[in-house]
XYZ file of C-alpha atoms in Angstrom:
531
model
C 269.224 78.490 -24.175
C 266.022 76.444 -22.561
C 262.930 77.146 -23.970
C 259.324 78.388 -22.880
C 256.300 77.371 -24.052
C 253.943 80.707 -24.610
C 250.094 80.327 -25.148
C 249.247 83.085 -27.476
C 244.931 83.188 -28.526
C 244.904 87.138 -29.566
C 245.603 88.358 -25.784
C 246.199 91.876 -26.222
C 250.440 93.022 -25.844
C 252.559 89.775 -25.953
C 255.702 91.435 -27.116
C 256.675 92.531 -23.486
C 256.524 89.133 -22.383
C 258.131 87.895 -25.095
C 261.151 90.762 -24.376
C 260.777 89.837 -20.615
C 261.478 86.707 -21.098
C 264.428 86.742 -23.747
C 265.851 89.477 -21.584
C 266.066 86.997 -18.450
C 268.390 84.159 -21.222
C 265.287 81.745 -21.988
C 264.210 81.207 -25.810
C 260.446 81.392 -26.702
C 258.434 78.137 -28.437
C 255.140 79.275 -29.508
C 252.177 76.735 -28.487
C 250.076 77.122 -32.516
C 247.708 73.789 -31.242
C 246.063 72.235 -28.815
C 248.460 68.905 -29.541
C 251.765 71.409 -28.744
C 250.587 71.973 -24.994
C 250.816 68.821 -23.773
C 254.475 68.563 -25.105
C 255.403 72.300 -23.384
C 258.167 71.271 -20.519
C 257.395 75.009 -18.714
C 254.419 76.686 -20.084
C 252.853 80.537 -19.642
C 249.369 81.706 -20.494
C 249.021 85.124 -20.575
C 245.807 87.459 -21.426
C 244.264 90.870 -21.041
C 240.618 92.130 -21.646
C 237.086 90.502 -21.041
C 237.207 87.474 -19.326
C 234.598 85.862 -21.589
C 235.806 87.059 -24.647
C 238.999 85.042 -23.639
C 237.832 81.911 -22.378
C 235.747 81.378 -25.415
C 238.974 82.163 -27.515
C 240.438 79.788 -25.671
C 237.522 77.358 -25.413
C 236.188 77.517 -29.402
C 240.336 77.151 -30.512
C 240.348 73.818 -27.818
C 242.736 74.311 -25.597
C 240.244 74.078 -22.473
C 240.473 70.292 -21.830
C 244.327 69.984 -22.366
C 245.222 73.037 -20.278
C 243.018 71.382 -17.423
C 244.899 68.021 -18.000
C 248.690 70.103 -18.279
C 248.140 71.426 -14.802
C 247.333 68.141 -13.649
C 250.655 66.910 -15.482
C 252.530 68.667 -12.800
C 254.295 70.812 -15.759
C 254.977 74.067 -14.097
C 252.524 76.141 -15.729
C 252.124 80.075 -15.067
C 249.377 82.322 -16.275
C 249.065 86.357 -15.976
C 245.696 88.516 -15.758
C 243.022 87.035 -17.502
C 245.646 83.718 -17.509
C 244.926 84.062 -13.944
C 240.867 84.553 -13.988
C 240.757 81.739 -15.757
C 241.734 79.330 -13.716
C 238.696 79.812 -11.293
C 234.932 78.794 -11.781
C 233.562 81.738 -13.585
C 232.954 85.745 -13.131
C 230.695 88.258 -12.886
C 232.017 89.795 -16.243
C 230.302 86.906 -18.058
C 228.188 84.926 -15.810
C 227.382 82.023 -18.642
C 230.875 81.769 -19.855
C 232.850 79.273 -17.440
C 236.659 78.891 -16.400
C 238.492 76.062 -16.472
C 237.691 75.434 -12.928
C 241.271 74.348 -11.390
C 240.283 76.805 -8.445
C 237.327 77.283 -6.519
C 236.211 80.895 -6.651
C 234.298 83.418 -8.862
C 235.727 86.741 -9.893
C 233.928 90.067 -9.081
C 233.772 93.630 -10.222
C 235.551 96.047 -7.650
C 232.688 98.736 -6.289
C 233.201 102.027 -7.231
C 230.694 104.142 -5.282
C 234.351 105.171 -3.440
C 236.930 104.712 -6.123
C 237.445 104.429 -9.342
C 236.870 101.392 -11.397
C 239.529 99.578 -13.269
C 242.138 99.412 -11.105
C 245.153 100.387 -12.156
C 248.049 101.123 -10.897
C 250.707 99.678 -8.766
C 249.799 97.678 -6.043
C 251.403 95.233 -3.423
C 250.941 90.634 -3.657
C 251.956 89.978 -0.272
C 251.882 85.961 0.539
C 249.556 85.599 3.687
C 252.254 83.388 4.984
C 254.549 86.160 5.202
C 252.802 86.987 8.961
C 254.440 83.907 9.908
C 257.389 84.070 12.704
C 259.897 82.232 9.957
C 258.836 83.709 6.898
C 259.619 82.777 3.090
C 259.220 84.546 0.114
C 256.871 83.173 -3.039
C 258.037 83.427 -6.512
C 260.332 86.203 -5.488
C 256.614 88.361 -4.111
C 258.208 90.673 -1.798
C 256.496 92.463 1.054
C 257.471 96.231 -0.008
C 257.652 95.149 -3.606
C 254.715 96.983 -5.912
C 253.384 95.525 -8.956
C 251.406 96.546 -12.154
C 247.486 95.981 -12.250
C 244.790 96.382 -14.613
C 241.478 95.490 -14.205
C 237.708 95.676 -13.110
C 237.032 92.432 -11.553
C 238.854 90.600 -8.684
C 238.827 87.056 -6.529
C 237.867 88.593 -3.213
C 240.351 86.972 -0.614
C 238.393 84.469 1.990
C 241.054 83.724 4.849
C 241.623 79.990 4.938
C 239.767 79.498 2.621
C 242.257 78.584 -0.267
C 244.795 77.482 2.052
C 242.881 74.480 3.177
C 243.555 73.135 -0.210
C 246.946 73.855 -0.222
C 246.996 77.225 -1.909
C 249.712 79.770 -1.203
C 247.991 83.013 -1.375
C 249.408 86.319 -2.073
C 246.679 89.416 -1.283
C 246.304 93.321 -2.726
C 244.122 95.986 -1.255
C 242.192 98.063 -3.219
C 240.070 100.545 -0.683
C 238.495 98.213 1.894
C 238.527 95.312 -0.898
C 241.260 92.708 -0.544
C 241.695 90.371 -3.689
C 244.210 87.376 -4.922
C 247.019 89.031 -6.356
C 249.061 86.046 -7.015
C 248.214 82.310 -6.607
C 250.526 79.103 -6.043
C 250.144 75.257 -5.742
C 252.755 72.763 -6.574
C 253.629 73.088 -10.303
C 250.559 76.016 -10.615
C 251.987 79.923 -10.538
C 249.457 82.765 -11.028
C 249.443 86.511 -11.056
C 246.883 89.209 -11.370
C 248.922 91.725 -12.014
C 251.729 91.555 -14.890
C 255.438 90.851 -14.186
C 256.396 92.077 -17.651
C 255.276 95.575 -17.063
C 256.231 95.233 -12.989
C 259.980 96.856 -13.698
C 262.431 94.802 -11.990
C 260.566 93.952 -9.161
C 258.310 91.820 -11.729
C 261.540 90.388 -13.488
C 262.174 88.818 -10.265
C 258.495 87.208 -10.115
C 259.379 85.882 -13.879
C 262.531 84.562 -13.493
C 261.608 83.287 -9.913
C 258.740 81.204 -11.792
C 261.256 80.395 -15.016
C 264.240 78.889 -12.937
C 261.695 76.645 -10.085
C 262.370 79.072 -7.211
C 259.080 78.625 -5.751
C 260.375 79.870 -2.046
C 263.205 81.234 -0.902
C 263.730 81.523 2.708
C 263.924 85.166 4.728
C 265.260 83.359 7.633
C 262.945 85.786 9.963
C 259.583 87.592 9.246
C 259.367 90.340 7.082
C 258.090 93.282 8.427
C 256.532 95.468 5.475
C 257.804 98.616 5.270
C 255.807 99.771 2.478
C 251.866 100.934 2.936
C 249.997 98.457 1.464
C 247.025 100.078 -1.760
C 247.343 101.727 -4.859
C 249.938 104.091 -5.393
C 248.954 106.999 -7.690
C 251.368 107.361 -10.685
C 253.816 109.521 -12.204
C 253.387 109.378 -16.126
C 256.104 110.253 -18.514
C 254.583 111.802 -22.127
C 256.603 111.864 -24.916
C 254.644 113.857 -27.610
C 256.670 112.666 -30.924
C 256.503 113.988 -34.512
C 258.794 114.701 -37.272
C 260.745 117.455 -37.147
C 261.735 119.746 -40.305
C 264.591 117.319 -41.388
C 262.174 114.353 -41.560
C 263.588 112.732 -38.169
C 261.283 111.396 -35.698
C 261.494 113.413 -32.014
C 260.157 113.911 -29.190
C 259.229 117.451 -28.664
C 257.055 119.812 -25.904
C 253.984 122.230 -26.821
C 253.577 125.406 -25.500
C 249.667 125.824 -25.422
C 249.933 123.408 -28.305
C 252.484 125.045 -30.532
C 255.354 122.897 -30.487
C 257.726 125.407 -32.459
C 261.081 127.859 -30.825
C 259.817 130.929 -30.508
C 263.053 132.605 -29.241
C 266.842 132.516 -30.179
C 268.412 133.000 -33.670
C 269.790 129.678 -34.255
C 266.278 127.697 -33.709
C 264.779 129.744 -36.177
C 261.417 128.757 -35.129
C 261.998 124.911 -35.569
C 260.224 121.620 -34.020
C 261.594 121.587 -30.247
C 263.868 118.827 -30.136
C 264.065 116.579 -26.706
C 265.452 113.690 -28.001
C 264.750 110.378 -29.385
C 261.785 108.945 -28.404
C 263.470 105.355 -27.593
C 266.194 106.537 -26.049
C 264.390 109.091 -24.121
C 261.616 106.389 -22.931
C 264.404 104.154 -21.512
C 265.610 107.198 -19.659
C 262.242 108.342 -18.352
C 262.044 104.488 -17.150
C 265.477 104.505 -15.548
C 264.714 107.383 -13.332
C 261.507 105.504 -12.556
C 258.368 106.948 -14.326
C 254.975 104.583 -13.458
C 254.185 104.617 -17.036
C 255.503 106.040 -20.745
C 252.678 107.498 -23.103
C 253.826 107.923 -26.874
C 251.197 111.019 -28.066
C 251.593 110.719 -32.046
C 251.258 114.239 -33.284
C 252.425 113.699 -37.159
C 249.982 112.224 -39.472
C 251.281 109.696 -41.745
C 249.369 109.587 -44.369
C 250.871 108.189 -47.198
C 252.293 105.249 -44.766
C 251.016 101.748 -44.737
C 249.919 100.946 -42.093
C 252.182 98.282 -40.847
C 255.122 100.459 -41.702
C 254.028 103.492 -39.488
C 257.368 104.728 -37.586
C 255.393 104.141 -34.576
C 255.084 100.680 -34.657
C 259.058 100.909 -34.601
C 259.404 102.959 -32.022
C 257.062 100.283 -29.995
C 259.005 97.409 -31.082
C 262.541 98.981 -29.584
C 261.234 100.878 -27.026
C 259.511 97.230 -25.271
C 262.897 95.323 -25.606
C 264.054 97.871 -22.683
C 261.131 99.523 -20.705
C 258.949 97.192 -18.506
C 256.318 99.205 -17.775
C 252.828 100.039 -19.498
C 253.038 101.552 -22.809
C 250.219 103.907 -23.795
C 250.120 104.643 -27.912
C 247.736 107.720 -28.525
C 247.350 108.918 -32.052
C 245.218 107.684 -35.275
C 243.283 105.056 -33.577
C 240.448 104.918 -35.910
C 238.765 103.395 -38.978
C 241.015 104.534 -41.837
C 241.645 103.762 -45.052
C 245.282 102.383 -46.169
C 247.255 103.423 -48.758
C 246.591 100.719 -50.943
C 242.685 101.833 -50.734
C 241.495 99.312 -48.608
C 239.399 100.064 -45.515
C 241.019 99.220 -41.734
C 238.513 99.231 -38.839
C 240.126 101.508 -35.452
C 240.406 97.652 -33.722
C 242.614 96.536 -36.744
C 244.723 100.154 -36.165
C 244.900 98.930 -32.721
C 246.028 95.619 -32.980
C 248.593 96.720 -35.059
C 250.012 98.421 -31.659
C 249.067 95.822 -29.108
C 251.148 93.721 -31.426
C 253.846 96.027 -31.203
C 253.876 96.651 -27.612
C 251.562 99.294 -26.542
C 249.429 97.922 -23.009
C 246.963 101.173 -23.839
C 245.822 103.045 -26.739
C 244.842 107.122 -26.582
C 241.997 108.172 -28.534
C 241.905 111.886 -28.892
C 239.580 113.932 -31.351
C 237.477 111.008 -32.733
C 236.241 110.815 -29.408
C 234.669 114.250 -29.240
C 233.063 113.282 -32.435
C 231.677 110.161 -31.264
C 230.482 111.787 -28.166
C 228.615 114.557 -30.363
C 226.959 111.512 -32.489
C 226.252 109.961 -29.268
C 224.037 113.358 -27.611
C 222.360 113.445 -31.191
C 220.863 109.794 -31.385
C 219.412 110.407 -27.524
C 222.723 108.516 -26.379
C 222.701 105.606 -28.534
C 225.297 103.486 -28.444
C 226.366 101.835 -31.959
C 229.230 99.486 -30.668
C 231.105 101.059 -33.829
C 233.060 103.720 -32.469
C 237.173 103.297 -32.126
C 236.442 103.233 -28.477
C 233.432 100.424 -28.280
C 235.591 98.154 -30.754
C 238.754 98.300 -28.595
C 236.711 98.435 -25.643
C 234.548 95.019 -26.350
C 237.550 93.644 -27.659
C 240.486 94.266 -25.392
C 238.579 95.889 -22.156
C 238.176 99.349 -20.980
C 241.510 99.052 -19.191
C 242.610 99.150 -22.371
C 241.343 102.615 -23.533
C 242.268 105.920 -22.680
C 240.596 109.421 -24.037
C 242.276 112.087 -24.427
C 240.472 115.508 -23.714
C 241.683 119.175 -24.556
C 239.338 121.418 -22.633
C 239.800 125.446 -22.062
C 238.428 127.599 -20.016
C 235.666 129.906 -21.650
C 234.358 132.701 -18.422
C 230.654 133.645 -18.114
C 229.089 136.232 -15.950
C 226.936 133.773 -14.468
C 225.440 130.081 -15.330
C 222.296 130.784 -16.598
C 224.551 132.491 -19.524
C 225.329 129.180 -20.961
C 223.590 125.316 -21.628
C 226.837 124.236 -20.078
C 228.142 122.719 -17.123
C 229.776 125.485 -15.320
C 232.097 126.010 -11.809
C 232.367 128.815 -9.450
C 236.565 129.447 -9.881
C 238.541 130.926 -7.873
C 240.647 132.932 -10.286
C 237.866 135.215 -12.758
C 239.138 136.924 -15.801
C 239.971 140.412 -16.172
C 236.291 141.354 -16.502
C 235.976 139.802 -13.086
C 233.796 136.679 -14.169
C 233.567 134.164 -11.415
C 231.984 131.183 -13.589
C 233.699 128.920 -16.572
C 232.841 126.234 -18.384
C 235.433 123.764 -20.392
C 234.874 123.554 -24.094
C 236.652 120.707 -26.208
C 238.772 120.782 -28.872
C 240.241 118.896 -31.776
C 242.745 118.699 -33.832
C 245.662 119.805 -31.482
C 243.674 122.160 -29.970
C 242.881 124.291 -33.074
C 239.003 123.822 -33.679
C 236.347 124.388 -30.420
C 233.378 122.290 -30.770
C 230.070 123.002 -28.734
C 230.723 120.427 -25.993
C 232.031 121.179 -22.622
C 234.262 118.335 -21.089
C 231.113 117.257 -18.211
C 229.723 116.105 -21.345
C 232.305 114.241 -22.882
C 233.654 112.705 -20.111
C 230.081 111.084 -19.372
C 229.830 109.931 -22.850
C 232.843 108.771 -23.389
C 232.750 106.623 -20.085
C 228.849 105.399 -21.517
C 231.117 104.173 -24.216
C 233.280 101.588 -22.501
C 236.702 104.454 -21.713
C 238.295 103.006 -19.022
C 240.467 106.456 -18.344
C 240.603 110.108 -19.042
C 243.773 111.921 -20.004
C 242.999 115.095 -18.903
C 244.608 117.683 -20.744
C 244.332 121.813 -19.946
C 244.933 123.962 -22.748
C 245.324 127.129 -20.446
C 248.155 124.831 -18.567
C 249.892 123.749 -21.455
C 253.681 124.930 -21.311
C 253.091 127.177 -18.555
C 254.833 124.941 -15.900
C 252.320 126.712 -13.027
C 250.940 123.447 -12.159
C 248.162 121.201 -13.193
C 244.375 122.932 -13.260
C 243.700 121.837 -9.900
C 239.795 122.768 -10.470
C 239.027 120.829 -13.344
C 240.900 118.106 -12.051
C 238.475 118.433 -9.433
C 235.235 118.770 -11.028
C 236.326 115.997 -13.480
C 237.147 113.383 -11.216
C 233.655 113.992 -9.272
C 231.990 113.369 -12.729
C 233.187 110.099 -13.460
C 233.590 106.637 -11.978
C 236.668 105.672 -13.875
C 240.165 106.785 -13.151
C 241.503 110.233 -14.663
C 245.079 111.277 -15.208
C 245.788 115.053 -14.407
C 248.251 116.918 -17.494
C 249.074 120.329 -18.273
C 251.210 122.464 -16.543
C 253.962 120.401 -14.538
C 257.150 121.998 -14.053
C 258.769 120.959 -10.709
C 257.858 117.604 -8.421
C 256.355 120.233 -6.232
C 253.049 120.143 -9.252
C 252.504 116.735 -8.852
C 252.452 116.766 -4.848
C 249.881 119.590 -5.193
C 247.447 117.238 -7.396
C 247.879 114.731 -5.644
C 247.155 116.307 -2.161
C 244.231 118.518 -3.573
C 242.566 115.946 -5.517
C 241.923 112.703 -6.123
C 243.419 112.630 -9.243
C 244.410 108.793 -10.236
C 247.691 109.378 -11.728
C 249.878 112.638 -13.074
C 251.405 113.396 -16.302
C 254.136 115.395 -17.351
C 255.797 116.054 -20.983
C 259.192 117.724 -21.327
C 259.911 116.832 -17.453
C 259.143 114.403 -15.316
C 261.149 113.096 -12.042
C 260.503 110.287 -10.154
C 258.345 111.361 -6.881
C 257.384 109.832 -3.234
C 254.645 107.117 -3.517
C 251.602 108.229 -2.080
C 248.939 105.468 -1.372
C 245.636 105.721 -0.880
């Protein structure tokens, strides 16, 4: 079996790639020193999170000067995300922190006075020389293929530019922003976006880069078929918890209560839809964007390294290439042995394991309430600062379980109301959204306009937008606070609550702006609407 040489500095989820790559036959050699790259016959660099945070890892451990002098080797050499960033001059995440320099450019942020900021998503890499009359295709890019991003900051494309020095350059549109998506020269292979979590459009990138296929030739020009831009996603939730027996399962809530309420042989027990692996690979089959894993069982007298859910992580990433969102416990906690684990230990733990994204539910309204009573002071302690700093915002998602509570008019509440369209039986026209916690049995005195804005103040880089007057009803997503949420924040928002036919998430997505859709208990793949 030949071997790949794998660059791993603490880079966020590795154990996709490492699956990605054992799935396609080759055998992984891990590079533990600067003296093992230069003996790496094929080697990958991966990354994900702040760009300075991970050149300095890389820098400070000294692998700068003999990854400069590998690509100069003319080893083939492949790096992924950050891998990718770091190959240019510098970026405007960390101006003082340098790249290695191999290409000329400097990575920007991606505006966001007309969309949200990170992008992420799936999104084409379309070579430039593709508009050719005899065209070819590049590491096996192809023109109506879509791939997974994630990220803030961008090489802005520069016709020519690159080319002149003999890059191949493969281009993404985000709005009226086109960016390097994927970059090749000789024995140098680069991607923005991540062929491990691409589905088998990205297996083809990989194993295009693993076997030397550097082109392969259409014999006549492709003609895209495919709108290029972000397509919004279809998310498949899997809420999982133990059922009475003990077993792990994947279950549905009906406004939160996850129990049969009719038909004597259920007997009021946990809903049962399956395991969660084997469901996961199934939601992936039928082609969901993304899998979230919402933990609703606390584990208590677990350690922490032997929480079911790091299983479920491990299996489920040897067979679904797509992001992984983990939601549940992601906080400071103390194990069972008494010691005391910070949240960015917790979510290590599950980057390790295979999670892309982790969820951060109540904690977050608490942190947001700490946050309004210090005159919005931020401590860089909260579970979603030290993931956040760490990893990148991409890499944090909140999760937020507002309801509706109806007032005869505005000035009856400190909160930030909207005019609805559907009052209450006393024929109030105005509501506000309070939050809750703990699986949406305690309100606290926040409305979700206010923990939204903190929560993005803290470094979030998404909102899982729950409803609990949606939940289980399978009348379609709350169309109005989908609304008012997305026009409150500049980062992206998934709409949940209330799916039950494809028909739900063509609504959203036609009446809002929504970034993405979720659906537990059912979700089908749907037509890919672009921006």
């Amino acid at each position: 079996m030949p071997k790949i040489h794998l660059l791993n500095y603490v880079a966020g989820n590795i154990r996709s790639l490492v699956n990605a790559i054992e799935k396609l036959g080759y055998e992984i050699e891990w590079v533990k020193s600067p003296q093992d790259v230069e003996n790496a016959p094929r080697l990958i660099v991966p990354g994900v999170g702040h760009f300075g945070q991970c050149l300095s890892q890389i820098s400070q451990s000294g692998y700068s000067e003999p990854l400069k002098q590998y690509i100069l080797s003319g080893k083939p050499f492949m790096g992924i995300c950050v891998g990718l960033q770091a190959l240019f001059e510098s970026s405007e995440e960390s101006a003082t922190v340098p790249g290695l320099g191999v290409i000329q450019g400097r990575l920007e942020r991606f505006q966001d006075h007309n969309k949200s900021v990170p992008h992420i998503g799936w999104n084409s890499a379309r070579p430039v020389s593709l508009e050719k009359a005899e065209s070819r295709t590049f590491y096996g890019l192809h023109p109506d293929s879509k791939y997974y991003y994630v990220h803030s900051y961008a090489v802005p494309y520069k016709r020519g530019v690159l080319e002149k020095e003999g890059w191949t350059v493969a281009t993404a549109k985000y709005g009226d922003e086109e960016f390097i998506g994927a970059i090749g020269r000789d024995n140098t292979f680069a991607t923005q976006f991540h062929p491990e979590k691409s589905g088998q459009a990205g297996l083809r990138v990989l194993e295009a880069f693993l076997s030397g296929e550097m082109y392969r030739v259409l014999g006549q020009a492709a003609k895209p078929t495919v709108e290029t831009g972000l397509t919004r996603r279809v998310i498949a939730c899997l809420d999982v918890r133990t059922n009475d027996a003990g077993d792990l399962v994947v279950t549905k809530g009906d406004q939160y209560d996850v129990r049969e309420k009719t038909g004597y042989s259920t007997n009021g027990q946990v809903r049962n839809l399956g395991k969660p692996v084997e469901v996961a690979q199934r939601y992936y089959e039928q082609g969901a964007d993304e899998v979230t894993f919402l933990n609703i069982t606390s584990f208590r007298n677990c350690p922490l390294k032997d929480l079911p859910m790091l299983e479920i992580l491990r299996r489920a990433s040897e067979t679904v290439f797509v992001p992984m969102t983990i939601g549940g416990g992601i906080r400071d906690t103390v194990d069972t042995d008494g010691s005391h684990v910070p949240a960015l230990e917790v979510a290590r733990l599950y980057f390790k394991s295979g999670a892309d994204k982790i969820c951060v539910g109540g904690d977050a309204v608490t942190a947001a309430e700490q946050y309004y009573a210090s005159g919005k002071a931020l401590t860089g302690k909260t579970s979603i600062e030290q993931v956040s700093n760490a990893y990148g915002n991409q890499a944090v998602v909140v999760s937020v379980d507002p309801k509706r509570v109806y007032v005869k008019q505005p000035s009856d509440t400190p909160h930030h109301t909207i005019k609805t369209k559907y009052p209450n039986e006393a024929g109030y026209e105005y509501c506000w959204y309070q939050c809750y916690i703990k699986g949406g049995r305690e309100a606290r005195d926040i409305d979700v306009h206010q923990l939204i804005t903190a929560v993005e103040a803290m470094g979030c880089g998404e909102i899982l937008l729950n409803s609990i007057d949606k939940d289980g009803t399978k009348s379609g997503f709350d169309i109005e606070l989908v609304t008012d949420v997305k026009a409150s924040v500049k980062i992206p928002v998934i709409a949940s609550s209330g799916a039950g036919s494809p028909s739900h998430f063509k609504e959203v997505f036609l009446e809002t702006s929504t970034d993405a859709a979720l659906g537990a208990g059912m979700v089908r793949s749907t037509s890919a609407l672009t921006e």
